[in-house]
Coordinates of C-alpha atoms in Angstrom, one line a residue:
X1 CA -13.9 -20.1 -19.0
X2 CA -11.3 -22.8 -18.6
X3 CA -7.5 -21.5 -17.7
X4 CA -4.9 -23.2 -19.9
X5 CA -1.4 -22.8 -18.2
X6 CA 1.8 -24.6 -18.4
X7 CA 5.4 -24.3 -17.3
X8 CA 8.3 -24.9 -19.8
X9 CA 12.0 -24.8 -20.0
X10 CA 13.8 -22.1 -21.8
X11 CA 17.5 -22.3 -22.6
X12 CA 19.4 -19.3 -22.0
X13 CA 22.2 -17.4 -23.6
X14 CA 24.5 -18.3 -21.1
X15 CA 23.8 -22.1 -21.3
X16 CA 21.8 -22.4 -18.3
X17 CA 18.0 -23.1 -17.6
X18 CA 15.2 -20.4 -17.2
X19 CA 11.5 -21.1 -16.3
X20 CA 8.6 -19.6 -18.3
X21 CA 5.1 -19.9 -17.6
X22 CA 2.2 -19.7 -20.2
X23 CA -1.3 -18.5 -19.4
X24 CA -3.7 -18.1 -22.0
X25 CA -1.7 -17.1 -24.5
X26 CA 0.5 -14.8 -22.4
X27 CA 4.1 -15.6 -21.3
X28 CA 6.2 -14.5 -18.2
X29 CA 9.7 -15.5 -17.4
X30 CA 10.5 -16.5 -13.7
X31 CA 14.5 -15.9 -14.4
X32 CA 16.4 -13.8 -17.1
X33 CA 16.4 -15.5 -20.4
X34 CA 20.0 -14.2 -21.0
X35 CA 21.9 -14.4 -17.6
X36 CA 19.9 -16.1 -14.8
X37 CA 22.8 -16.5 -12.4
X38 CA 24.2 -13.0 -12.9
X39 CA 20.4 -11.7 -12.1
X40 CA 20.5 -13.9 -8.6
X41 CA 23.7 -12.2 -7.9
X42 CA 22.4 -8.7 -8.6
X43 CA 19.0 -9.5 -6.6
X44 CA 20.8 -10.6 -3.7
X45 CA 23.5 -8.4 -3.7
X46 CA 21.4 -5.5 -3.4
X47 CA 19.8 -7.1 0.0
X48 CA 22.7 -8.5 1.5
X49 CA 23.0 -6.3 4.6
X50 CA 19.6 -7.2 5.4
X51 CA 20.3 -10.7 4.9
X52 CA 23.6 -10.8 6.7
X53 CA 21.7 -9.3 9.9
X54 CA 18.5 -11.3 9.8
X55 CA 18.1 -14.2 12.3
X56 CA 15.1 -15.8 10.5
X57 CA 14.6 -15.2 6.5
X58 CA 11.3 -16.2 4.8
X59 CA 11.7 -16.4 0.9
X60 CA 8.7 -16.5 -1.2
X61 CA 9.3 -18.0 -4.7
X62 CA 11.5 -21.2 -5.4
X63 CA 11.5 -20.9 -9.0
X64 CA 14.9 -22.6 -10.5
X65 CA 16.6 -21.7 -7.2
X66 CA 19.5 -19.3 -8.4
X67 CA 18.8 -16.7 -5.8
X68 CA 18.6 -19.0 -3.1
X69 CA 21.9 -20.6 -4.0
X70 CA 23.5 -16.7 -3.9
X71 CA 21.3 -16.3 -0.5
X72 CA 23.3 -19.1 0.9
X73 CA 26.7 -17.4 0.5
X74 CA 25.5 -14.3 2.6
X75 CA 23.8 -15.9 5.7
X76 CA 24.8 -15.6 9.1
X77 CA 25.9 -18.9 10.8
X78 CA 22.8 -19.5 12.8
X79 CA 20.1 -17.8 10.4
X80 CA 17.1 -20.1 9.8
X81 CA 15.8 -20.1 6.2
X82 CA 12.5 -20.9 5.1
X83 CA 11.2 -21.0 1.5
X84 CA 7.7 -20.6 0.4
X85 CA 6.4 -21.8 -2.7
X86 CA 2.5 -21.8 -3.7
X87 CA 2.6 -23.3 -7.2
X88 CA 3.7 -27.2 -6.6
X89 CA 4.1 -27.6 -10.3
X90 CA 7.4 -25.6 -10.1
X91 CA 9.1 -28.3 -8.2
X92 CA 9.6 -30.6 -10.9
X93 CA 11.4 -28.0 -12.8
X94 CA 13.5 -26.7 -9.9
X95 CA 15.5 -29.8 -9.7
X96 CA 17.3 -29.3 -13.2
X97 CA 19.2 -26.4 -11.5
X98 CA 18.7 -26.4 -7.6
X99 CA 18.5 -29.9 -5.5
X100 CA 15.9 -29.2 -2.6
X101 CA 17.1 -32.2 -0.8
X102 CA 20.7 -30.9 -0.6
X103 CA 19.4 -27.4 1.0
X104 CA 17.3 -29.5 3.3
X105 CA 20.7 -30.9 4.5
X106 CA 21.9 -27.4 5.1
X107 CA 19.1 -26.4 7.3
X108 CA 16.6 -24.7 4.8
X109 CA 12.9 -25.6 5.4
X110 CA 10.7 -25.8 2.3
X111 CA 7.1 -25.4 2.5
X112 CA 5.3 -26.1 -0.9
X113 CA 1.6 -26.0 -0.9
X114 CA -1.5 -24.3 -2.5
X115 CA -3.9 -24.8 0.1
X116 CA -4.6 -21.3 1.6
X117 CA -5.4 -22.2 4.9
X118 CA -2.0 -24.2 5.3
X119 CA 0.1 -21.3 3.7
X120 CA -1.6 -18.9 6.5
X121 CA -0.9 -21.3 9.2
X122 CA 2.6 -21.6 8.0
X123 CA 3.0 -17.7 7.7
X124 CA 2.0 -17.2 11.1
X125 CA 4.2 -19.8 12.5
X126 CA 7.6 -18.6 11.1
X127 CA 6.5 -14.8 12.1
X128 CA 5.9 -16.0 15.8
X129 CA 9.1 -17.5 15.8
X130 CA 10.9 -14.2 16.0
X131 CA 11.2 -10.6 16.9
X132 CA 10.0 -8.4 13.7
X133 CA 13.6 -6.7 13.8
X134 CA 15.4 -9.9 13.2
X135 CA 12.9 -11.1 10.5
X136 CA 13.6 -10.5 6.8
X137 CA 11.1 -11.1 4.1
X138 CA 12.6 -11.8 0.7
X139 CA 10.3 -12.0 -2.4
X140 CA 11.4 -13.3 -5.8
X141 CA 8.9 -11.1 -7.6
X142 CA 8.7 -13.1 -10.8
X143 CA 7.2 -16.2 -8.7
X144 CA 4.4 -13.8 -7.6
X145 CA 3.0 -14.3 -11.1
X146 CA 2.5 -17.8 -11.1
X147 CA 0.4 -17.8 -7.7
X148 CA -2.7 -19.7 -8.1
X149 CA -6.0 -18.0 -7.9
X150 CA -7.0 -19.5 -4.8
X151 CA -4.0 -18.2 -2.9
X152 CA -4.4 -14.5 -4.0
X153 CA -4.8 -13.3 -0.6
X154 CA -1.2 -14.3 0.3
X155 CA -0.3 -12.8 -3.1
X156 CA -1.8 -9.4 -2.3
X157 CA 0.0 -9.3 0.8
X158 CA 3.1 -10.3 -0.6
X159 CA 2.7 -7.5 -3.3
X160 CA 1.8 -5.0 -0.6
X161 CA 4.8 -5.9 1.5
X162 CA 7.2 -5.6 -1.7
X163 CA 5.5 -2.2 -2.7
X164 CA 6.4 -0.7 0.8
X165 CA 10.0 -2.3 0.8
X166 CA 10.5 -0.4 -2.9
X167 CA 8.9 2.8 -1.8
X168 CA 11.6 2.6 1.3
X169 CA 14.4 1.7 -0.9
X170 CA 13.5 4.8 -3.3
X171 CA 12.6 7.4 -0.5
X172 CA 14.1 5.7 2.6
X173 CA 16.9 8.4 3.0
X174 CA 14.6 11.3 2.2
X175 CA 12.1 9.9 4.7
X176 CA 14.7 9.7 7.3
X177 CA 16.2 13.3 6.7
X178 CA 12.4 14.7 6.6
X179 CA 11.9 12.9 10.0
X180 CA 14.5 14.2 11.9
X181 CA 13.8 17.7 10.9
X182 CA 10.3 17.3 11.4
X183 CA 10.3 16.1 15.0
X184 CA 12.5 18.9 16.0
X185 CA 9.1 21.1 16.3
X186 CA 7.1 18.3 17.9
X187 CA 5.4 20.9 20.4
X188 CA 3.9 22.6 17.3
X189 CA 1.9 19.4 16.4
X190 CA -1.4 18.1 17.9
X191 CA -1.7 14.5 18.8
X192 CA -4.2 12.3 17.2
X193 CA -5.2 10.8 20.4
X194 CA -8.1 13.1 21.4
X195 CA -9.5 12.7 18.0
X196 CA -10.3 9.3 18.4
X197 CA -14.1 8.4 17.7
X198 CA -14.8 12.1 17.6
X199 CA -16.7 11.6 14.4
X200 CA -18.5 8.6 15.9
X201 CA -21.4 7.6 13.7
X202 CA -21.0 10.6 11.9
X203 CA -20.5 10.7 7.9
X204 CA -17.1 11.3 6.4
X205 CA -16.3 12.0 2.8
X206 CA -12.7 11.2 1.5
X207 CA -11.9 13.1 -1.5
X208 CA -9.0 11.5 -3.8
X209 CA -7.4 12.6 -6.7
X210 CA -9.1 10.0 -9.2
X211 CA -10.0 11.1 -12.7
X212 CA -13.7 10.7 -12.1
X213 CA -13.5 13.6 -9.5
X214 CA -13.9 15.8 -12.4
X215 CA -17.3 14.4 -13.2
X216 CA -18.9 15.3 -9.6
X217 CA -16.5 17.5 -7.6
X218 CA -19.3 20.3 -8.2
X219 CA -21.8 18.5 -5.7
X220 CA -19.1 18.9 -2.7
X221 CA -20.2 22.5 -1.9
X222 CA -23.7 21.1 -1.1
X223 CA -22.4 18.9 1.5
X224 CA -20.8 21.7 3.8
X225 CA -21.6 20.8 7.2
X226 CA -23.3 17.4 6.4
X227 CA -20.2 15.5 6.9
X228 CA -16.2 15.7 7.7
X229 CA -14.8 16.1 4.2
X230 CA -11.1 15.0 4.2
X231 CA -9.3 15.7 1.0
X232 CA -5.8 14.4 0.1
X233 CA -3.3 17.1 -0.6
X234 CA -3.1 17.0 -4.4
X235 CA -6.7 17.9 -4.9
X236 CA -7.3 21.0 -2.4
X237 CA -6.0 23.3 -5.0
X238 CA -8.5 22.2 -7.6
X239 CA -11.4 22.3 -4.8
X240 CA -10.3 25.5 -3.7
X241 CA -10.3 26.8 -7.4
X242 CA -13.9 25.8 -7.5
X243 CA -14.7 27.8 -4.1
X244 CA -14.9 24.7 -1.9
X245 CA -12.5 24.4 1.1
X246 CA -12.3 20.9 2.7
X247 CA -12.6 20.7 6.5
X248 CA -9.1 19.0 6.6
X249 CA -6.3 17.6 4.3
X250 CA -3.8 14.9 4.7
X251 CA -0.6 14.7 3.0
X252 CA 1.7 11.6 3.6
X253 CA 4.1 11.4 0.4
X254 CA 7.8 12.5 1.4
X255 CA 9.0 13.5 -2.2
X256 CA 10.0 17.1 -2.7
X257 CA 7.3 17.6 -5.4
X258 CA 4.5 17.4 -2.8
X259 CA 5.4 20.6 -2.2
X260 CA 3.2 21.9 -4.9
X261 CA 0.1 20.7 -2.9
X262 CA 0.1 23.6 -0.5
X263 CA 2.3 26.1 -2.4
X264 CA 0.8 29.6 -2.2
X265 CA -2.1 28.7 -0.1
X266 CA -3.2 30.4 3.1
X267 CA -5.5 27.8 4.9
X268 CA -6.3 27.5 8.3
X269 CA -7.8 23.9 8.2
X270 CA -6.3 21.1 10.1
X271 CA -3.6 19.4 8.4
X272 CA -2.9 15.7 9.1
X273 CA 0.8 14.6 8.3
X274 CA 3.1 11.9 8.4
X275 CA 6.7 13.1 10.2
X276 CA 8.5 11.9 7.3
X277 CA 6.9 14.6 4.6
X278 CA 8.8 17.5 3.1
X279 CA 9.8 19.7 6.3
X280 CA 9.0 22.9 4.5
X281 CA 5.3 22.1 4.0
X282 CA 4.9 21.6 7.7
X283 CA 7.0 24.7 8.5
X284 CA 5.2 27.1 6.2
X285 CA 1.5 25.8 7.2
X286 CA -0.4 28.3 8.8
X287 CA -3.3 25.9 10.2
X288 CA -3.4 23.4 12.9
X289 CA -0.9 20.3 12.3
X290 CA -1.8 17.0 13.5
X291 CA 0.8 14.3 13.3
X292 CA 0.3 10.8 12.3
X293 CA 2.9 8.1 13.4
X294 CA 2.8 5.7 10.3
X295 CA 3.2 1.8 10.7
X296 CA 6.1 0.3 8.9
X297 CA 8.6 3.2 9.7
X298 CA 10.7 2.2 12.7
X299 CA 11.5 5.6 14.0
X300 CA 8.0 6.8 13.6
X301 CA 6.6 3.8 15.6
X302 CA 9.2 4.4 18.3
X303 CA 8.2 8.0 18.8
X304 CA 4.6 7.4 19.0
X305 CA 5.2 4.6 21.9
X306 CA 7.1 7.1 23.5
X307 CA 4.3 9.9 23.1
X308 CA 1.4 7.5 24.1
X309 CA 0.0 7.9 20.6
X310 CA -1.8 5.4 18.2
X311 CA 0.2 3.9 15.1
X312 CA -1.6 4.6 11.8
X313 CA -1.6 1.8 9.0
X314 CA -1.0 3.5 5.7
X315 CA -2.1 1.0 2.9
X316 CA 0.5 2.3 1.0
X317 CA -0.9 5.8 -0.4
X318 CA -2.5 8.9 0.8
X319 CA -6.0 7.7 0.1
X320 CA -5.6 4.3 1.8
X321 CA -4.5 6.5 4.9
X322 CA -7.2 8.7 4.8
X323 CA -9.6 5.7 5.2
X324 CA -7.6 4.4 8.2
X325 CA -7.6 8.0 9.6
X326 CA -11.2 8.1 9.0
X327 CA -12.1 4.7 10.8
X328 CA -10.0 6.0 13.7
X329 CA -12.1 9.3 13.9
X330 CA -15.2 6.8 14.2
X331 CA -16.7 7.8 10.7
X332 CA -19.9 6.1 9.8
X333 CA -21.0 6.0 6.6
X334 CA -17.7 6.6 5.2
X335 CA -17.8 7.8 1.4
X336 CA -15.2 7.5 -1.3
X337 CA -14.9 10.2 -3.9
X338 CA -12.5 10.3 -6.5
X339 CA -11.4 6.9 -5.6
X340 CA -11.0 5.5 -9.2
X341 CA -8.0 3.0 -8.4
X342 CA -7.7 2.7 -12.1
X343 CA -6.9 4.6 -15.6
X344 CA -10.5 6.0 -16.3
X345 CA -10.4 7.2 -19.9
X346 CA -6.7 6.6 -19.6
X347 CA -5.9 9.2 -17.0
X348 CA -4.8 8.3 -13.5
X349 CA -5.6 11.4 -11.8
X350 CA -8.0 14.4 -12.0
X351 CA -7.2 17.0 -14.1
X352 CA -5.7 20.0 -11.9
X353 CA -4.4 17.5 -9.3
X354 CA -0.8 17.9 -8.6
X355 CA -0.4 14.2 -9.5
X356 CA -2.1 14.5 -12.6
X357 CA -0.6 12.7 -15.8
X358 CA -2.0 10.8 -18.8
X359 CA -1.8 7.2 -19.0
X360 CA -2.2 5.6 -22.5
X361 CA -5.1 2.8 -22.5
X362 CA -2.5 0.2 -23.2
X363 CA -2.2 -1.4 -19.7
X364 CA -2.7 -5.5 -19.8
X365 CA -3.7 -5.5 -16.0
X366 CA -7.4 -5.1 -15.9
X367 CA -10.1 -4.8 -13.0
X368 CA -13.8 -4.8 -12.8
X369 CA -15.3 -1.2 -13.1
X370 CA -18.4 0.2 -11.5
X371 CA -20.1 -0.8 -14.4
X372 CA -19.3 -4.0 -14.7
X373 CA -16.7 -3.5 -17.6
X374 CA -13.1 -4.5 -17.3
X375 CA -10.9 -1.3 -17.0
X376 CA -7.3 -0.7 -17.2
X377 CA -5.4 -0.4 -14.1
X378 CA -2.0 -0.7 -12.2
X379 CA -0.2 -3.0 -9.9
X380 CA -0.1 -0.4 -7.2
X381 CA -3.6 0.5 -7.8
X382 CA -4.7 -3.2 -7.4
X383 CA -2.7 -3.3 -4.4
X384 CA -4.6 -0.3 -2.9
X385 CA -7.8 -1.8 -3.9
X386 CA -7.3 -5.1 -2.4
X387 CA -6.1 -3.4 0.9
X388 CA -9.1 -1.2 1.0
X389 CA -11.8 -4.2 0.5
X390 CA -9.6 -5.9 3.3
X391 CA -10.4 -2.9 5.6
X392 CA -13.8 -3.1 4.7
X393 CA -14.0 -6.7 5.6
X394 CA -12.5 -6.1 8.9
X395 CA -15.2 -3.2 9.8
X396 CA -18.5 -4.6 8.8
X397 CA -20.4 -2.3 11.2
X398 CA -19.4 0.5 8.9
X399 CA -21.4 1.3 5.9
X400 CA -19.0 2.3 3.3
X401 CA -20.2 4.0 -0.1
X402 CA -18.6 4.7 -3.5
X403 CA -19.9 7.9 -4.7
X404 CA -16.6 8.0 -7.2
X405 CA -18.8 7.3 -10.3
X406 CA -16.1 5.9 -12.2
X407 CA -13.0 3.7 -11.8
X408 CA -12.6 0.2 -10.1
X409 CA -15.6 -1.6 -8.2
X410 CA -14.6 -1.7 -4.6
X411 CA -16.2 -4.9 -3.0
X412 CA -18.3 -4.2 0.2
X413 CA -19.4 -0.5 -1.0
X414 CA -22.6 0.6 -2.0
X415 CA -22.7 2.6 -5.2
X416 CA -24.3 6.1 -4.9
X417 CA -23.8 9.2 -7.3
X418 CA -22.7 12.3 -5.2
X419 CA -25.6 14.0 -6.0
X420 CA -27.9 11.3 -4.1
X421 CA -25.4 11.6 -1.1
X422 CA -26.4 15.3 -1.1
X423 CA -29.8 14.4 -0.6
X424 CA -29.2 11.1 1.5
X425 CA -27.4 13.6 4.2
X426 CA -29.8 15.8 5.3
X427 CA -28.8 16.5 9.0
X428 CA -26.3 19.5 9.6
X429 CA -23.2 18.8 11.7
X430 CA -21.2 21.3 13.6
X431 CA -18.2 20.1 11.8
X432 CA -16.0 23.3 12.6
X433 CA -16.9 23.6 16.2
X434 CA -16.0 19.9 16.6
X435 CA -12.7 20.5 15.3
X436 CA -12.2 23.7 17.1
X437 CA -13.3 22.2 20.2
X438 CA -10.8 19.2 19.7
X439 CA -8.0 21.5 18.9
X440 CA -8.5 23.7 22.1
X441 CA -8.8 20.7 24.4
X442 CA -5.5 19.6 22.9
X443 CA -4.0 23.3 23.3
X444 CA -5.2 23.3 27.2
X445 CA -3.6 19.9 27.9

């Protein structure tokens, strides 16, 4: 099917110009259609502290240049500014408001290309120029919507970066407070290092909270001692209610509502957790506690280096972190259950999960489902999906199996029902004794 798309100018209520984009009947605006200048002030003002401290700034998105005009007012004298745009068509409209040639004279470096390899090379060059603490990536979010499809790998990376920034902006203060309180009890936690490759070439099942979990969770008891079962915190209570206790659980969300995941439970299974989760969870948990130092949270990275511990990529969600943990443990195959990454039957999470909510089936974003049909998803789910698919491509020696039986199709996975998995895994593994041995070894150390 041929994609029909075009840019067009919009006269705004403040008498300035905005830029619109039309593709197959759908329209988006790259700036406010009321007051783009005021919008730019708010956009830059919310980030001015980071901007003034940075030595190198990479801006994604040219648009009409309103945000670039405002950015220039907050720069430190020696700050280097790079501007990347992956849709060259934008340039012919930018000149109505913003003269690139003038800003080149001011030291701005513009890179405009829709050739993926050129963009990747440019990105690497800019990032290699400075220490990461001196670098700031400023993303003009509306510009992400007009990135050509051949540059989607960069788009997905930028979306992931922006999602992490938004998460930290929303929860950063909570994370800081939680971290400071949790690390006071460092002597109570087990370190991840002794777990590396502890389940090498052994099956690991990740149980997530997707709505399809309700279809097949009753098969999980048959997999006891056939695989290491890692459950995300929000599904532990529903699993226990049906008489199944996973081998371990993982919690990464800093929000206070997460406390409900373990409230009233008397569990002795290992808890893998970020030091930024609610301290009440860690303090009240009676089982072994294994701390995970997450990448992207500076204090956590520093503490990891200080304690000679590995740093774990998060991918943005508890399920993606569970995947990174499973790879660290050496799992093969790694099996997804309840990993919908879509609004299956209009729902985002399994019934009974502490994250359960109903979402009307009206979402415009679609993704290929395991049955081949297009199904509704969200921006966040899409980012997690691309992160998982990229992680699969990086680990071609591992067999990845999707036994969710619903939701989005995860490229690189083999599709099996969970009932088929119960027959496929016919070798018993001393899961409990392996965990006990690792924890005892850590205690002796």
